[in-house]
Amino acid sequence: MFRIIKSVPKCLFGKGSFNQLGDLLEEKRINDDSCFVFLVDDCFKNKPIEKKIPLKRADYIIWVNVDNEPKTFVVDSIRDQIKNSKEGIPAAVIGIGGGSILDYAKAVSVMLTNNGSSSLYQGLNLAKNQGVYHIGIPTLSGTGAEVSMTAVLTGPEKKLGIKGEFTPFDLIVLDPELIYDAPKNQRFYTGMDSYIHNVESLNGIYKNCISESYAIQSQALCREVFLNDNITREEADEKLMVSSYFGGLSIGHSEVGVCHALSYGLSYVLDFHHGIANCIAFNQLEDIYGPAVRDFHTMVEKHKIDIPFGISKGLTLEQFEKMAITAFGLDHMWRHAFGLDWAKHVSKEKIIDWYKRM
Ligand code: NAD
Ligand code: ZN
């Protein structure tokens, strides 16, 4: 079966493009009573970006904390806060932040027009109604969340996205200036998400000419960012943004693989954020992704990045088991990486062995 991939219809790209947001929003304002709600990473409170947010009339900001990755109960509470406000349903929801905020914005948009808890919509095409117009503005690059059809959420029972045609943003604003101040380690961890998306997209049965074309270009940009000595920071930021965008499109048409399956287990049980969890796992996957992992080691050394090691020391059998069950359950990722008979190559014991290396 072939899948239909929906991407973002509109993309504004360029250094300083964030300054055009105010004008774009005015075009969107439906009537005098409608307002815009900005979901903004609370790390930007009292930072220059706060002053640049074009608030007018009844528009308001909801500061969102992402110390923990997006949870269904937080989506529900933001949705309720918006619905119960005197302004009611807004004309648009605008997410400003890293992948976590982008996913919150996508999920809140869908949940403003679909009843019940967001945990009921974790899965494919479960939402029935079109969401509120939503705009994504990344402040970190690598996840591809700006273009994906998924809002990844952890619910009471699982970490699984709200995925479907109502999820992707209506507009994204890619302004490389917004990622300039990202801390070195975080920039690397999130940037490596793109690198790993491409490696995984290219190595599996679901790859096709489209996914391969995006991945090759995305990978070339990512390698320039992290391996080229002669690149300026401004050039690197532009390329990283585009790498993330293409990497997200690539996995949309293909699939992630072994590293992401293991990474989901690390995030679900040990609460590691996605980027760093990927790096912890990928660091130990030379047996699967060979040269790409060796290049990753070079990038880590070159940029003097701390990749946690020894994280499995002191874990209980129960924790190993829970991580393995989480990872093993992502059968689409294993199928992509090892083929239709993947279960012959992967077992919970093998997964636990991988975790023990980390
Ligand atoms: P993040 O959004 O989780 O943020 C990581 C940290 O960086 C946070 O502390 C945040 O406050 C901070 N931060 C963000 N921008 C900053 C900036 N410019 N300067 C300083 N600090 C900044 O990080 P991420 O790696 O972008 O996103 C990870 C999330 O993306 C996970 O929740 C993951 O599940 C999700 N994800 C989604 C998709 C998708 O297709 N929807 C794909 C991959 C990952
Ligand atoms: Zn990822």
XYZ file of C-alpha atoms and ligand atoms in Angstrom:
403
model
C 0.000 0.000 0.000
C 1.225 3.499 -0.808
C 0.669 6.279 1.697
C -0.508 9.806 0.973
C 1.814 12.309 2.630
C 0.509 15.723 3.500
C 3.109 18.400 4.031
C 2.869 22.065 4.971
C 1.271 24.128 2.194
C 3.083 27.384 3.004
C 6.634 28.097 4.091
C 8.225 31.461 4.737
C 12.005 31.109 4.844
C 14.863 33.513 5.420
C 16.945 35.354 7.970
C 14.691 37.910 9.675
C 11.459 36.453 8.210
C 9.947 36.313 11.716
C 9.546 40.095 11.456
C 6.899 39.557 8.754
C 4.675 37.536 11.080
C 2.630 40.565 12.193
C 1.603 41.397 8.629
C 0.776 37.782 7.843
C -1.431 37.547 10.901
C -3.337 40.695 10.048
C -4.320 39.067 6.749
C -5.602 36.128 8.740
C -7.637 38.019 11.340
C -11.228 37.051 10.645
C -13.065 39.815 12.503
C -12.477 42.307 15.267
C -13.243 39.778 18.007
C -10.965 37.009 16.829
C -7.634 36.630 18.518
C -4.408 34.707 18.103
C -2.948 32.471 20.763
C 0.819 32.077 20.896
C 2.134 28.927 22.553
C 5.690 29.879 23.413
C 8.502 27.939 25.099
C 8.866 29.494 28.538
C 12.651 29.601 28.094
C 11.968 32.776 26.058
C 10.284 34.683 28.913
C 11.984 38.086 29.191
C 14.216 37.273 26.208
C 14.436 39.454 23.064
C 12.116 37.138 21.130
C 9.250 37.920 23.544
C 9.312 41.574 22.498
C 9.191 40.607 18.826
C 5.956 38.631 19.151
C 3.374 40.791 17.312
C 0.552 40.870 19.881
C -2.426 43.014 18.939
C -5.925 43.509 20.360
C -6.949 40.432 22.374
C -4.007 38.235 21.285
C -2.229 36.526 24.132
C 0.697 34.253 24.985
C 0.496 30.949 26.833
C 3.955 30.117 28.165
C 4.593 26.395 27.963
C 7.254 24.522 29.852
C 8.989 21.685 28.015
C 11.263 20.301 30.724
C 9.247 17.183 30.025
C 8.302 16.270 26.480
C 4.668 16.847 25.408
C 2.046 15.037 27.434
C -1.606 14.474 26.564
C -2.824 15.916 29.880
C -0.957 19.176 29.185
C -2.525 19.410 25.714
C -5.947 18.922 27.294
C -5.338 21.587 29.887
C -4.085 24.155 27.338
C -7.097 23.376 25.148
C -9.456 23.866 28.117
C -7.732 27.102 29.113
C -8.223 28.487 25.593
C -11.814 27.291 25.255
C -12.760 28.718 28.657
C -11.155 32.089 27.984
C -13.446 35.016 27.168
C -11.921 35.155 23.671
C -12.960 31.527 23.011
C -11.678 29.616 19.972
C -8.910 31.701 18.357
C -8.413 32.481 14.680
C -5.000 30.812 14.870
C -2.620 29.004 17.182
C 1.045 29.869 16.749
C 3.764 27.655 18.231
C 7.189 29.222 18.877
C 9.845 26.825 20.165
C 11.606 23.539 19.536
C 9.988 20.282 18.446
C 8.113 19.994 21.740
C 6.315 23.317 21.295
C 5.646 22.615 17.618
C 3.972 19.357 18.614
C 1.952 21.096 21.340
C 0.733 23.664 18.818
C -0.295 20.964 16.339
C -2.068 18.918 19.010
C -3.867 21.909 20.581
C -5.071 23.032 17.155
C -6.650 19.619 16.531
C -8.034 19.294 20.056
C -9.811 22.672 19.921
C -12.242 21.155 17.425
C -12.359 17.505 18.530
C -13.991 16.460 21.812
C -12.516 14.499 24.679
C -8.961 13.858 25.765
C -6.097 14.035 23.292
C -5.116 10.532 24.456
C -8.136 9.268 22.497
C -6.562 10.569 19.292
C -3.075 9.014 19.591
C -2.916 7.069 16.361
C -3.566 7.487 12.664
C -6.466 9.597 11.331
C -8.550 9.463 14.511
C -9.501 13.161 14.563
C -12.738 13.855 12.701
C -12.707 17.655 12.458
C -10.299 20.097 10.865
C -8.260 21.895 13.537
C -7.789 25.632 14.072
C -5.409 27.370 11.631
C -1.908 26.842 13.041
C 1.525 28.238 12.416
C 4.850 26.660 13.412
C 7.961 28.706 14.149
C 10.988 26.596 15.134
C 13.697 27.831 17.491
C 15.731 24.618 17.192
C 16.334 22.651 14.003
C 16.527 18.934 13.418
C 13.310 17.222 14.446
C 11.441 17.913 11.216
C 8.391 18.497 13.456
C 7.788 21.667 11.427
C 6.770 19.593 8.399
C 5.582 16.309 9.831
C 2.039 14.940 9.987
C 2.525 13.985 13.623
C 2.259 15.632 17.025
C 4.219 13.224 19.222
C 2.599 12.876 22.669
C 3.098 10.747 25.740
C -0.220 9.629 27.170
C -1.219 7.450 30.090
C -0.610 4.325 28.048
C 1.808 5.132 25.261
C 4.111 7.562 23.487
C 2.407 7.908 20.139
C 1.548 10.769 17.844
C -1.714 12.313 16.797
C -1.142 11.719 13.134
C -3.359 12.682 10.249
C -4.271 15.196 7.628
C -5.407 17.823 10.177
C -2.108 17.801 12.071
C 0.420 19.535 9.746
C 0.884 23.274 10.072
C -0.901 25.604 7.652
C 2.170 27.837 7.577
C 5.715 27.594 8.882
C 8.121 30.470 9.380
C 11.737 29.337 9.148
C 13.937 32.133 10.404
C 17.553 31.018 11.037
C 18.021 33.935 13.455
C 15.737 32.145 15.903
C 18.108 29.204 16.359
C 21.235 31.339 16.719
C 21.195 31.411 20.524
C 20.479 27.724 21.093
C 22.944 26.200 23.587
C 25.750 24.203 21.943
C 24.796 20.756 23.244
C 21.072 21.184 22.590
C 21.719 22.492 19.077
C 23.799 19.391 18.406
C 21.353 16.881 19.909
C 18.448 18.312 17.910
C 20.596 18.705 14.778
C 21.554 15.058 15.026
C 17.875 14.131 14.940
C 17.960 15.247 11.332
C 21.206 13.369 10.631
C 19.733 10.185 12.144
C 16.400 10.603 10.336
C 18.324 10.564 7.077
C 20.506 7.588 7.947
C 17.448 5.603 8.980
C 15.287 6.781 6.108
C 17.954 5.623 3.635
C 18.467 2.234 5.276
C 15.273 0.294 5.083
C 12.622 -1.260 2.929
C 10.256 1.740 2.864
C 12.689 4.101 1.174
C 11.715 5.321 -2.253
C 12.945 7.844 -4.790
C 11.336 10.801 -2.995
C 12.516 9.913 0.514
C 15.977 9.151 -0.825
C 16.227 12.460 -2.705
C 15.253 14.504 0.349
C 17.538 12.466 2.638
C 20.597 12.810 0.424
C 20.269 16.596 0.248
C 19.370 16.896 3.931
C 22.381 14.757 4.852
C 24.725 16.816 2.681
C 23.565 20.004 4.462
C 23.878 18.418 7.888
C 27.400 17.195 7.147
C 28.384 20.709 6.051
C 27.023 22.119 9.293
C 28.844 19.703 11.549
C 31.933 18.645 9.565
C 32.973 21.654 7.479
C 35.591 23.865 9.166
C 35.020 26.849 6.885
C 31.359 27.518 7.437
C 30.137 30.620 9.276
C 27.570 30.241 12.018
C 25.003 32.178 9.926
C 25.484 29.846 6.950
C 25.331 26.832 9.233
C 22.041 27.961 10.807
C 20.400 28.339 7.393
C 21.601 24.942 6.270
C 20.553 23.264 9.488
C 17.040 24.648 9.128
C 16.757 23.326 5.609
C 18.304 20.000 6.604
C 15.629 19.600 9.265
C 12.888 20.471 6.776
C 14.093 17.998 4.138
C 14.856 15.329 6.747
C 11.295 15.604 8.035
C 9.945 15.234 4.503
C 12.211 12.257 3.926
C 10.958 10.224 6.885
C 7.406 11.210 6.017
C 7.860 9.254 2.805
C 9.958 6.505 4.407
C 10.383 5.497 8.052
C 12.759 5.765 10.967
C 14.604 2.701 12.223
C 16.588 1.038 14.996
C 17.877 4.193 16.685
C 14.433 5.769 16.994
C 12.883 2.561 18.321
C 15.541 2.372 21.062
C 15.311 6.114 21.663
C 11.550 5.928 22.293
C 12.231 3.364 25.050
C 14.792 5.702 26.642
C 12.403 8.648 26.551
C 9.393 6.702 27.786
C 11.095 5.097 30.771
C 13.983 7.444 31.617
C 12.482 10.758 30.401
C 15.381 11.675 28.105
C 14.439 14.270 25.498
C 14.270 12.969 21.947
C 17.493 14.503 20.590
C 19.762 13.400 23.402
C 18.089 9.968 23.574
C 18.820 9.494 19.879
C 22.458 10.452 20.406
C 22.827 8.029 23.341
C 21.435 5.205 21.197
C 23.127 6.083 17.900
C 26.510 6.302 19.645
C 26.298 2.506 20.162
C 24.833 1.412 16.828
C 27.954 0.924 14.741
C 26.909 -2.704 14.158
C 23.798 -1.454 12.342
C 24.678 1.888 10.750
C 28.508 1.463 10.412
C 30.142 4.470 8.665
C 27.339 6.868 9.596
C 28.021 6.144 13.276
C 31.755 6.629 12.783
C 31.057 10.050 11.224
C 28.778 10.803 14.157
C 31.690 10.074 16.515
C 33.827 12.523 14.511
C 31.160 15.239 14.845
C 30.849 14.636 18.585
C 34.610 15.023 19.023
C 34.890 18.009 16.724
C 32.183 19.956 18.570
C 33.180 18.667 22.026
C 29.684 17.438 22.814
C 28.763 15.507 25.944
C 26.922 12.325 25.096
C 25.800 10.579 28.287
C 27.310 7.122 28.693
C 26.723 4.486 31.363
C 23.030 5.354 31.650
C 22.047 1.695 32.017
C 24.136 1.275 35.160
C 21.871 0.798 38.136
C 18.697 0.288 36.108
C 16.321 -2.366 37.430
C 15.293 -5.421 35.444
C 11.822 -3.946 35.367
C 13.121 -0.737 33.725
C 15.060 -2.714 31.099
C 11.963 -4.783 30.441
C 9.746 -1.697 30.087
C 12.196 -0.007 27.696
C 12.450 -3.199 25.633
C 8.669 -3.615 25.465
C 8.303 0.023 24.346
C 10.961 -0.356 21.663
C 9.832 -3.818 20.509
C 6.282 -2.533 20.068
C 7.370 -0.110 17.325
C 7.085 -2.815 14.716
C 6.913 -0.408 11.745
C 10.415 0.853 12.570
C 11.855 -2.677 12.883
C 10.092 -3.765 9.706
C 11.635 -0.863 7.838
C 15.130 -1.612 9.194
C 15.147 -5.423 8.919
C 12.396 -6.328 6.471
C 9.076 -8.116 6.773
C 10.636 -10.958 8.768
C 12.159 -8.512 11.271
C 11.090 -10.593 14.258
C 13.679 -13.190 13.206
C 16.417 -10.579 13.728
C 15.185 -8.683 16.780
C 14.104 -9.918 20.180
C 13.538 -8.233 23.536
C 16.809 -9.811 24.735
C 18.698 -8.251 21.817
C 17.130 -4.874 22.581
C 18.162 -5.149 26.232
C 21.737 -5.937 25.052
C 21.726 -2.688 23.077
C 20.495 -0.765 26.125
C 23.240 -2.326 28.254
C 25.886 -0.881 25.914
C 24.658 2.688 26.400
P 12.686 20.644 22.651
O 11.629 21.422 21.990
O 12.263 19.474 23.482
O 13.582 21.641 23.516
C 14.761 21.180 24.160
C 15.261 22.248 25.116
O 15.757 23.377 24.392
C 14.165 22.795 26.020
O 14.722 23.002 27.301
C 13.790 24.131 25.378
O 13.279 25.037 26.338
C 15.120 24.584 24.834
N 15.113 25.500 23.678
C 14.339 25.483 22.573
N 14.724 26.440 21.697
C 15.750 27.099 22.280
C 16.579 28.207 21.874
N 16.474 28.784 20.675
N 17.500 28.652 22.761
C 17.656 28.059 23.963
N 16.933 27.000 24.385
C 15.992 26.521 23.545
O 13.786 20.126 21.616
P 13.706 19.521 20.140
O 14.858 18.605 20.046
O 13.549 20.576 19.124
O 12.359 18.699 20.114
C 12.208 17.448 20.695
C 10.733 17.127 20.646
O 10.335 17.010 19.286
C 10.336 15.849 21.334
O 9.188 16.096 22.103
C 10.054 14.895 20.210
O 9.101 13.906 20.541
C 9.534 15.834 19.153
N 9.705 15.348 17.790
C 8.646 15.438 16.972
C 8.721 15.001 15.678
C 7.524 15.093 14.807
O 7.519 14.633 13.687
N 6.461 15.687 15.256
C 9.920 14.479 15.165
C 11.001 14.413 16.019
C 10.898 14.859 17.337
Zn 13.543 11.967 15.463
